[in-house]
PDB file of N, CA and C in Angstrom:
ATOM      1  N   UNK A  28       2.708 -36.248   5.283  1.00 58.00           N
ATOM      2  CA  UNK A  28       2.692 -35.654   3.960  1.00 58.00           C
ATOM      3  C   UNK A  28       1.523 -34.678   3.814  1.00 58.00           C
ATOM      4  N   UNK A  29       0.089 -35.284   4.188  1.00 64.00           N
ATOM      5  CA  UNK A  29      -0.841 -34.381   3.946  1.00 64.00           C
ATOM      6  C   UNK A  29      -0.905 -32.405   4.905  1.00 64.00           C
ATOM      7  N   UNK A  30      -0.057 -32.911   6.183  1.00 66.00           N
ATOM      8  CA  UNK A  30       0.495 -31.986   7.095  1.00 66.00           C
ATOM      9  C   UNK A  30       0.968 -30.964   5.991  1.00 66.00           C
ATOM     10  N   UNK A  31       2.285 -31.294   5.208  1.00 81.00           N
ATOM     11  CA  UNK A  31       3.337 -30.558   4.798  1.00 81.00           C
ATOM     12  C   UNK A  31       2.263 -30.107   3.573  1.00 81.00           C
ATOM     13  N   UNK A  32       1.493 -30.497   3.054  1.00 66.00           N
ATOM     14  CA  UNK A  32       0.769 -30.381   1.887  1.00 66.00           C
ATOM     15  C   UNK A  32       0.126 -28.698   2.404  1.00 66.00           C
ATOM     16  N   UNK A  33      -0.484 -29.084   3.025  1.00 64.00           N
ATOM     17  CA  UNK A  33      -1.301 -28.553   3.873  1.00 64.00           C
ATOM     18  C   UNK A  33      -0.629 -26.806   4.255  1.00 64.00           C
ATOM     19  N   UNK A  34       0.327 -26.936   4.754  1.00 67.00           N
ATOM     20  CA  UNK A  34       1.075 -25.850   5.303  1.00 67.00           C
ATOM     21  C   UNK A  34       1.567 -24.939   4.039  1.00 67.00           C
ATOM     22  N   UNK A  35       2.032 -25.647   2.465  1.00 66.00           N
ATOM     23  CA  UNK A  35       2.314 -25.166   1.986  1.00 66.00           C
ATOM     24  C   UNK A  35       1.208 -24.399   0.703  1.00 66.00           C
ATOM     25  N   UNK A  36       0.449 -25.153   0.810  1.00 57.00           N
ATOM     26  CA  UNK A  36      -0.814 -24.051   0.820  1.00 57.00           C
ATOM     27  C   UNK A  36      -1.273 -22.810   1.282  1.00 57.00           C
ATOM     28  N   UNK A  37      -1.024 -22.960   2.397  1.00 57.00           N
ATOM     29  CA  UNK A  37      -1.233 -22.050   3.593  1.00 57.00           C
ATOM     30  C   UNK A  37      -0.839 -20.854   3.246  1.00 57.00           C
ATOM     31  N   UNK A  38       0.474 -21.098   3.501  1.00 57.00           N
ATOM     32  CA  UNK A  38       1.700 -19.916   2.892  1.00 57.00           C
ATOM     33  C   UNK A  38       1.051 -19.535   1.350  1.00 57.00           C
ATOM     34  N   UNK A  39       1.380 -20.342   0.694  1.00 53.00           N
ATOM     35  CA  UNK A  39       1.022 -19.998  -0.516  1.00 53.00           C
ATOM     36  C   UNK A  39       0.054 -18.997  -0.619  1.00 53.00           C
ATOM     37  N   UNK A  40      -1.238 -19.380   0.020  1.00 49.00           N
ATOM     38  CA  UNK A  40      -1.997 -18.262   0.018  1.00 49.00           C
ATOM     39  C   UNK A  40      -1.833 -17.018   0.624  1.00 49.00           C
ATOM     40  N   UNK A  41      -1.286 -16.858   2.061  1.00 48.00           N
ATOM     41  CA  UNK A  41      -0.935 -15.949   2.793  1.00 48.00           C
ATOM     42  C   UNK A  41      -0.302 -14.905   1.599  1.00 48.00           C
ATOM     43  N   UNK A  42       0.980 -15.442   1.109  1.00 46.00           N
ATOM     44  CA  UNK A  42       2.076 -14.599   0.049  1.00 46.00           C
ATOM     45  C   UNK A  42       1.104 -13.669  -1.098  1.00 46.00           C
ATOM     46  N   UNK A  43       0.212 -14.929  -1.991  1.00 44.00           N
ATOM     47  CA  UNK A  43      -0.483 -14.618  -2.395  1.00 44.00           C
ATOM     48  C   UNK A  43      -1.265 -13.196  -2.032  1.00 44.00           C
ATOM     49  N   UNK A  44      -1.897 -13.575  -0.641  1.00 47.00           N
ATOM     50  CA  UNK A  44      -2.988 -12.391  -0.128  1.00 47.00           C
ATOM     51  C   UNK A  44      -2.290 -11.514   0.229  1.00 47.00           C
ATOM     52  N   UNK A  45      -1.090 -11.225   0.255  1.00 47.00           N
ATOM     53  CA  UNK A  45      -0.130  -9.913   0.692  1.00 47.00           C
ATOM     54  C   UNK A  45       0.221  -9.120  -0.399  1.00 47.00           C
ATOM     55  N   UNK A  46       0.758  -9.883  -1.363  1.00 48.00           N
ATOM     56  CA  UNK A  46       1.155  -9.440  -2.854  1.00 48.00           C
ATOM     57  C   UNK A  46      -0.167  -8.603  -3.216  1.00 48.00           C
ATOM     58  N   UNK A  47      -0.995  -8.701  -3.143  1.00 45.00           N
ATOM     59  CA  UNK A  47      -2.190  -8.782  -3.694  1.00 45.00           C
ATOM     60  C   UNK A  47      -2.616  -7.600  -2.923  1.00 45.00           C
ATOM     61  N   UNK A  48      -3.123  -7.274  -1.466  1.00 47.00           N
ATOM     62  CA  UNK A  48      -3.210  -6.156  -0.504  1.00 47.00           C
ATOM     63  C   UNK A  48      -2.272  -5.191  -0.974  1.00 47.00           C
ATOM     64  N   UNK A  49      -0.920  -5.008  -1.398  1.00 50.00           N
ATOM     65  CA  UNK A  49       0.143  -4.079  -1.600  1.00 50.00           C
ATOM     66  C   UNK A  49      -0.556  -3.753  -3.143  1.00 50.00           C
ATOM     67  N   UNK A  50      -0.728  -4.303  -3.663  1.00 54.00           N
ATOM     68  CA  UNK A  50      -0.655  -4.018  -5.745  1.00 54.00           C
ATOM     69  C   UNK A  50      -2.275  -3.191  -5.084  1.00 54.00           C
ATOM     70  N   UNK A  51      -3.216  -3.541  -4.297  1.00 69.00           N
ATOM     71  CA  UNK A  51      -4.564  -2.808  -4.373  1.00 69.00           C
ATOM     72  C   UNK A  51      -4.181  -1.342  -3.687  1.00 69.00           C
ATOM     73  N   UNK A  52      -2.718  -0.855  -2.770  1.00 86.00           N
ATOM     74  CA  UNK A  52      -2.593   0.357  -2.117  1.00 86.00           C
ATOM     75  C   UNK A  52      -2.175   1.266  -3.178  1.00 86.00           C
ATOM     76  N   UNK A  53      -1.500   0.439  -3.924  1.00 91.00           N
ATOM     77  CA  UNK A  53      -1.308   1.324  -5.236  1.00 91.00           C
ATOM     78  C   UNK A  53      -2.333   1.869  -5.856  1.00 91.00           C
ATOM     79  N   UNK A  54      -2.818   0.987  -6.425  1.00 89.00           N
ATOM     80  CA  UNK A  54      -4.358   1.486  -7.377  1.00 89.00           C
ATOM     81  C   UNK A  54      -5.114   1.938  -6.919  1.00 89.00           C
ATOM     82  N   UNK A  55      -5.614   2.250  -5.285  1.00 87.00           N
ATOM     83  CA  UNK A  55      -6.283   2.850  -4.724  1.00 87.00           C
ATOM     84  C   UNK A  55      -6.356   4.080  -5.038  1.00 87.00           C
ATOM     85  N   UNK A  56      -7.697   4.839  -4.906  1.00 89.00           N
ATOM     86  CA  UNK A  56      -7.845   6.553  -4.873  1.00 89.00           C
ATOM     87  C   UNK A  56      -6.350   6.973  -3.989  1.00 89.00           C
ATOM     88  N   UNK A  57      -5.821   8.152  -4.428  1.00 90.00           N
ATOM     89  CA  UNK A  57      -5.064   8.576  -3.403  1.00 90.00           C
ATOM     90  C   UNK A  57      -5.674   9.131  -2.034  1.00 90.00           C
ATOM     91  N   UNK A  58      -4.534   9.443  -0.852  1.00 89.00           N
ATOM     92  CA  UNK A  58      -5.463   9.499   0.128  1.00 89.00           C
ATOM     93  C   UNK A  58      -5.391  11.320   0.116  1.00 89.00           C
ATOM     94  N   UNK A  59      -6.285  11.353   0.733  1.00 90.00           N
ATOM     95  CA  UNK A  59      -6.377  13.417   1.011  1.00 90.00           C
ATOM     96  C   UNK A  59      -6.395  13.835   2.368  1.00 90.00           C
ATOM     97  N   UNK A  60      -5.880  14.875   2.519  1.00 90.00           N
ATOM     98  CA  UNK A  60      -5.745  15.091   3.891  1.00 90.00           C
ATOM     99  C   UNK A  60      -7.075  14.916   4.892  1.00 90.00           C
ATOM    100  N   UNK A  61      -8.093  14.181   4.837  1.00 89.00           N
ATOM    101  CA  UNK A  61      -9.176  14.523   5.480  1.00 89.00           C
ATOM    102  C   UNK A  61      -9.738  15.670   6.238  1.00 89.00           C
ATOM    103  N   UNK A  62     -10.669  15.369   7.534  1.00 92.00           N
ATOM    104  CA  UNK A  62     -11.572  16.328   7.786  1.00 92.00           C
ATOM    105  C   UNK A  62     -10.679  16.712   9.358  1.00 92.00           C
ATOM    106  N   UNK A  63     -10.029  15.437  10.098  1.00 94.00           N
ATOM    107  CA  UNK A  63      -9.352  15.454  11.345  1.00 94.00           C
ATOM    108  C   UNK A  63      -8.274  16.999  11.213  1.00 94.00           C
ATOM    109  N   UNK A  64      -7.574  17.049  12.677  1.00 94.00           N
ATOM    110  CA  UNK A  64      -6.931  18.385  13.067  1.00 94.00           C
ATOM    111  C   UNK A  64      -5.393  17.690  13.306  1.00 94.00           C
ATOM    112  N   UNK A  65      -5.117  16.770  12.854  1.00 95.00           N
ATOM    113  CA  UNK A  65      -3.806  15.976  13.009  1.00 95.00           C
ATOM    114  C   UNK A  65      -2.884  16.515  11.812  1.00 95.00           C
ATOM    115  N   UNK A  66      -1.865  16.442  12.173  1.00 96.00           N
ATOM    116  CA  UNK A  66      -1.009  16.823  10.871  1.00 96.00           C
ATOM    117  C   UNK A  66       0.724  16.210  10.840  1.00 96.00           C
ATOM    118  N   UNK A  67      -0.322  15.071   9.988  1.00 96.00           N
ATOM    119  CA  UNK A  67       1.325  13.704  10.001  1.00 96.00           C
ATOM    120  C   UNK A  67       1.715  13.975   8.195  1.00 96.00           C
ATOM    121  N   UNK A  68       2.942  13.891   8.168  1.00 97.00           N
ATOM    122  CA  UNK A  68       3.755  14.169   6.999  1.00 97.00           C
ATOM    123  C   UNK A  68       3.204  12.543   5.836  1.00 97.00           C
ATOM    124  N   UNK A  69       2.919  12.202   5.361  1.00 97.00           N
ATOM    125  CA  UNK A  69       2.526  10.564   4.841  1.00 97.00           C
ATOM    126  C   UNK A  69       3.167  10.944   3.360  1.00 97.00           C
ATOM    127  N   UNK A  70       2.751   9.665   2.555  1.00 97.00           N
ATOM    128  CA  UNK A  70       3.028   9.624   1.334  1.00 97.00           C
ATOM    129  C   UNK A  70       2.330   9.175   0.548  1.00 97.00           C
ATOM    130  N   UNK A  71       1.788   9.369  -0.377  1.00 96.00           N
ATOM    131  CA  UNK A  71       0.348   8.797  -1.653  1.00 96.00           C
ATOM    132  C   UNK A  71       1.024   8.574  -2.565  1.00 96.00           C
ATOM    133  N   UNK A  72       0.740   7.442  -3.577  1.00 96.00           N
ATOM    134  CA  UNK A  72       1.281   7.338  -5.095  1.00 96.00           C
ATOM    135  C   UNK A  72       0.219   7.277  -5.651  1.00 96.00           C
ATOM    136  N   UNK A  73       0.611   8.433  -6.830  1.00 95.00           N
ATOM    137  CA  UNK A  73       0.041   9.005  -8.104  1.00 95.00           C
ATOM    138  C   UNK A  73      -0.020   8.456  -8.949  1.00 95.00           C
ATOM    139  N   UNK A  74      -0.869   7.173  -9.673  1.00 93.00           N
ATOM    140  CA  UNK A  74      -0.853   6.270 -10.469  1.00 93.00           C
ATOM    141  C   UNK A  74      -0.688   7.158 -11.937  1.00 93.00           C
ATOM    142  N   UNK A  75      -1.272   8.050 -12.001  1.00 94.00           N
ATOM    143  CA  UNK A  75      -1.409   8.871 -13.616  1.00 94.00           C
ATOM    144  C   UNK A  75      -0.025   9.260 -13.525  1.00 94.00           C
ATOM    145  N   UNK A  76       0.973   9.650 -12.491  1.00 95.00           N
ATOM    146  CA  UNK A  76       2.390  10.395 -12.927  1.00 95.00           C
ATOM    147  C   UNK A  76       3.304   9.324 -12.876  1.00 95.00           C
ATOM    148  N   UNK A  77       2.799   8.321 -12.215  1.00 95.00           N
ATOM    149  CA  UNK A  77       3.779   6.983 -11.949  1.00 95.00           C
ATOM    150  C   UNK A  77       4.777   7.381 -10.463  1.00 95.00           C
ATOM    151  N   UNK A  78       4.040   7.842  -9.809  1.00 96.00           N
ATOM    152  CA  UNK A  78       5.279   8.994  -8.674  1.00 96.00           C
ATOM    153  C   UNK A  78       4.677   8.829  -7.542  1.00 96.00           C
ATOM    154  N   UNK A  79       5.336   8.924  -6.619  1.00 97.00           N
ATOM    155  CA  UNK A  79       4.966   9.074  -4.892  1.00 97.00           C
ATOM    156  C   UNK A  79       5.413  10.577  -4.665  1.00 97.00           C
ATOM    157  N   UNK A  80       4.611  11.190  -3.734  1.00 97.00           N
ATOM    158  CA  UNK A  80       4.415  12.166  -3.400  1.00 97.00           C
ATOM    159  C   UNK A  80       3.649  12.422  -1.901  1.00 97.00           C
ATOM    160  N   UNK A  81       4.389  13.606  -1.755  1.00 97.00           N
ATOM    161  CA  UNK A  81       3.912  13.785   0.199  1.00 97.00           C
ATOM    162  C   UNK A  81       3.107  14.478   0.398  1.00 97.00           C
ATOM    163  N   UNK A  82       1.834  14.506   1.333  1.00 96.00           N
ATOM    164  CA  UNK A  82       0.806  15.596   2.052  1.00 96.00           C
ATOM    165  C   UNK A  82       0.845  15.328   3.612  1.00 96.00           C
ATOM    166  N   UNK A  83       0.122  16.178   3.666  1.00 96.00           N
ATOM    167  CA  UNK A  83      -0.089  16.547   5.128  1.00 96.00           C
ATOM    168  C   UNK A  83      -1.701  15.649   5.502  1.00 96.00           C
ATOM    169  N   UNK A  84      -1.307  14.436   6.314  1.00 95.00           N
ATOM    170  CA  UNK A  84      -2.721  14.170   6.485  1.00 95.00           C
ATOM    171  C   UNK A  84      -2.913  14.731   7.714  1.00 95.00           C
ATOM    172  N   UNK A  85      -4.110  13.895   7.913  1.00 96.00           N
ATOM    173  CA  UNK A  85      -5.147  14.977   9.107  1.00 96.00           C
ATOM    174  C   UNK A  85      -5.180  13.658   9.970  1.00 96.00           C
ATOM    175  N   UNK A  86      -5.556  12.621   9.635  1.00 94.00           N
ATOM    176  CA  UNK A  86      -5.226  11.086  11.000  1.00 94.00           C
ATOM    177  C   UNK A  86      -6.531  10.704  10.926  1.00 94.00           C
ATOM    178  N   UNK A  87      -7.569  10.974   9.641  1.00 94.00           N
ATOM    179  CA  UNK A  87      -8.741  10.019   9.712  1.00 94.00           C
ATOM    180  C   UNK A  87      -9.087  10.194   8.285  1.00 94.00           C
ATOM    181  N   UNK A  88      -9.805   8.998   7.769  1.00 90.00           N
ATOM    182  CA  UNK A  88     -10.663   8.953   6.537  1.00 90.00           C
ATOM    183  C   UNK A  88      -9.365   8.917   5.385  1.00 90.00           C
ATOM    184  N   UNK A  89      -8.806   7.825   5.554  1.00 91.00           N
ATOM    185  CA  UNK A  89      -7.746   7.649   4.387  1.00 91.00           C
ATOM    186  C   UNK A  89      -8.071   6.650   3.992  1.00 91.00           C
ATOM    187  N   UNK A  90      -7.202   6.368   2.528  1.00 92.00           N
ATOM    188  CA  UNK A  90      -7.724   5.105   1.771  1.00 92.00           C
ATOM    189  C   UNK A  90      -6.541   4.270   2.421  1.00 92.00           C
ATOM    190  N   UNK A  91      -6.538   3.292   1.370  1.00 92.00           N
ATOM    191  CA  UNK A  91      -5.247   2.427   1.548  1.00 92.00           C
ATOM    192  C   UNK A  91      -3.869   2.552   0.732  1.00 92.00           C
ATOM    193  N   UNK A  92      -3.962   3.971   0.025  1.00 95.00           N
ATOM    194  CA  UNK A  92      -3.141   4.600  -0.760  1.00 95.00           C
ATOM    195  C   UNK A  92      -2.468   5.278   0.448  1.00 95.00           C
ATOM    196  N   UNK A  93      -1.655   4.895   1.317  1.00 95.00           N
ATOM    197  CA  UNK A  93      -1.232   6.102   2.024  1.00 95.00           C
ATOM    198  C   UNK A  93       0.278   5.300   3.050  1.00 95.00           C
ATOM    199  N   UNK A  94       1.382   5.905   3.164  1.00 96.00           N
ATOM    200  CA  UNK A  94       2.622   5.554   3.838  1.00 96.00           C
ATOM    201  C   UNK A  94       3.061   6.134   4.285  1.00 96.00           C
ATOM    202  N   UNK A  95       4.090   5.470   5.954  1.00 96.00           N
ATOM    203  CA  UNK A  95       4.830   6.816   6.272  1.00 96.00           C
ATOM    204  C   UNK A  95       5.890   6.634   5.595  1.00 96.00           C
ATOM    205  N   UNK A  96       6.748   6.323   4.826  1.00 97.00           N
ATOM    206  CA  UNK A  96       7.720   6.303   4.084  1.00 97.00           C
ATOM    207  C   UNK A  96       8.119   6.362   2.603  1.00 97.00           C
ATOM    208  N   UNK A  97       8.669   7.640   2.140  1.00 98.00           N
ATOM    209  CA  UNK A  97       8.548   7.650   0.479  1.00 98.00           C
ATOM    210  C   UNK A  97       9.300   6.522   0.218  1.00 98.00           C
ATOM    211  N   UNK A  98      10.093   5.372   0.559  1.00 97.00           N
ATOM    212  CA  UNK A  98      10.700   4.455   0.460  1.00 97.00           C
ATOM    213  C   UNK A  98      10.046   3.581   0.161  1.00 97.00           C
ATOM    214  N   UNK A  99       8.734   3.136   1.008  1.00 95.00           N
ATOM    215  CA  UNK A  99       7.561   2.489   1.068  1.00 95.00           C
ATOM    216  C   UNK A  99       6.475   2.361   0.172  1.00 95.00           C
ATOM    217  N   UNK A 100       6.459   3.472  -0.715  1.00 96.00           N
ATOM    218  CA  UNK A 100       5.981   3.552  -1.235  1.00 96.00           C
ATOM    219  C   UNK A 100       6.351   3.557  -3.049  1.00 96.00           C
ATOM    220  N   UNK A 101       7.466   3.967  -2.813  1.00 96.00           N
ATOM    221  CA  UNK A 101       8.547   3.574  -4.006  1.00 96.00           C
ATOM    222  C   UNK A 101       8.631   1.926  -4.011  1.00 96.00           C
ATOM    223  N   UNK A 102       9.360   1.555  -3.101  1.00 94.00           N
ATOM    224  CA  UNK A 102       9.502   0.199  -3.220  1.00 94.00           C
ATOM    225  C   UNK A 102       7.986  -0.941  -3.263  1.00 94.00           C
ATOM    226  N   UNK A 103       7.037  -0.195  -2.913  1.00 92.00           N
ATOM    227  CA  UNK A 103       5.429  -1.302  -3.383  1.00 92.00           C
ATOM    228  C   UNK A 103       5.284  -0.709  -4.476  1.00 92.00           C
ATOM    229  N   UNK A 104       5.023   0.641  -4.838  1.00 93.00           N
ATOM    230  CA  UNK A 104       4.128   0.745  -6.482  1.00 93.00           C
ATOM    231  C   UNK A 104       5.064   1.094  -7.427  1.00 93.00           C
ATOM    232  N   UNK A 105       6.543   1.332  -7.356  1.00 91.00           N
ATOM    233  CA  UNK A 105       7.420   1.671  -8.631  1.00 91.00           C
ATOM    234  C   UNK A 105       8.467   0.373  -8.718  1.00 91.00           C
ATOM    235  N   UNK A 106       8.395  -0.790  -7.544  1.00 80.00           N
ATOM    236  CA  UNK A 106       9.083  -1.439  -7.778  1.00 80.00           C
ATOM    237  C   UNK A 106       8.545  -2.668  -9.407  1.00 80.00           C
ATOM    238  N   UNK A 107       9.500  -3.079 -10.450  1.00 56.00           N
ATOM    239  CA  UNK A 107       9.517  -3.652 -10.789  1.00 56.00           C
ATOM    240  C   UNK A 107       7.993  -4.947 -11.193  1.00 56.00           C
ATOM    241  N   UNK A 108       6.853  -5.080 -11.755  1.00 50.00           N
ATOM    242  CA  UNK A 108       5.622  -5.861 -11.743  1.00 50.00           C
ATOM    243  C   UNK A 108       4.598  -5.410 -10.875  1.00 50.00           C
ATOM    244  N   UNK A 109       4.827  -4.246 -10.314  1.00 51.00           N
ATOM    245  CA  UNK A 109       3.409  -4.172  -9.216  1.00 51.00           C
ATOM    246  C   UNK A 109       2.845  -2.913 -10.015  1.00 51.00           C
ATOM    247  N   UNK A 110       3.475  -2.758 -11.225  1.00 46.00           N
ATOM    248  CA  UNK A 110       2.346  -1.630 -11.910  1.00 46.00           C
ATOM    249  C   UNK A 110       1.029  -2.637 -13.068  1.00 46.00           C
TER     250      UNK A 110
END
């Protein structure tokens, strides 16, 4: 019993600490193309427009505001409680 107790804690927290990592990529500064010579297509959400939107990053000095998928980013910060 104390095993199963135990495990479901575990999880609990894990879920917890994930939910929680995703709702902070949102609210994060958006990211900006930095200072690097890389040029990957990503995606930032715009907390003031409520919107995801694409730049050109550079491949260093990003926040945790940043995805390769406008899908990804729709579905963590416009889905449903994560505002």
């Amino acid at each position: 019993m104390k095993f199963e107790f135990g495990t479901i804690v575990v999880l609990l927290l894990f879920v917890v600490g994930v939910w929680a990592y995703n709702t902070r990529k949102c609210d994060d500064k958006p990211s900006q193309t930095g200072p690097c010579k890389a040029s990957f297509q990503m995606w930032r959400f715009i907390k003031e427009r409520l919107k995801c939107e694409s730049f050109t990053y550079g491949g260093c000095l990003s926040t945790k505001n940043i995805f390769e998928l406008e899908s990804d980013c729709k579905g963590q910060c416009l889905s449903s409680g994560s505002n």
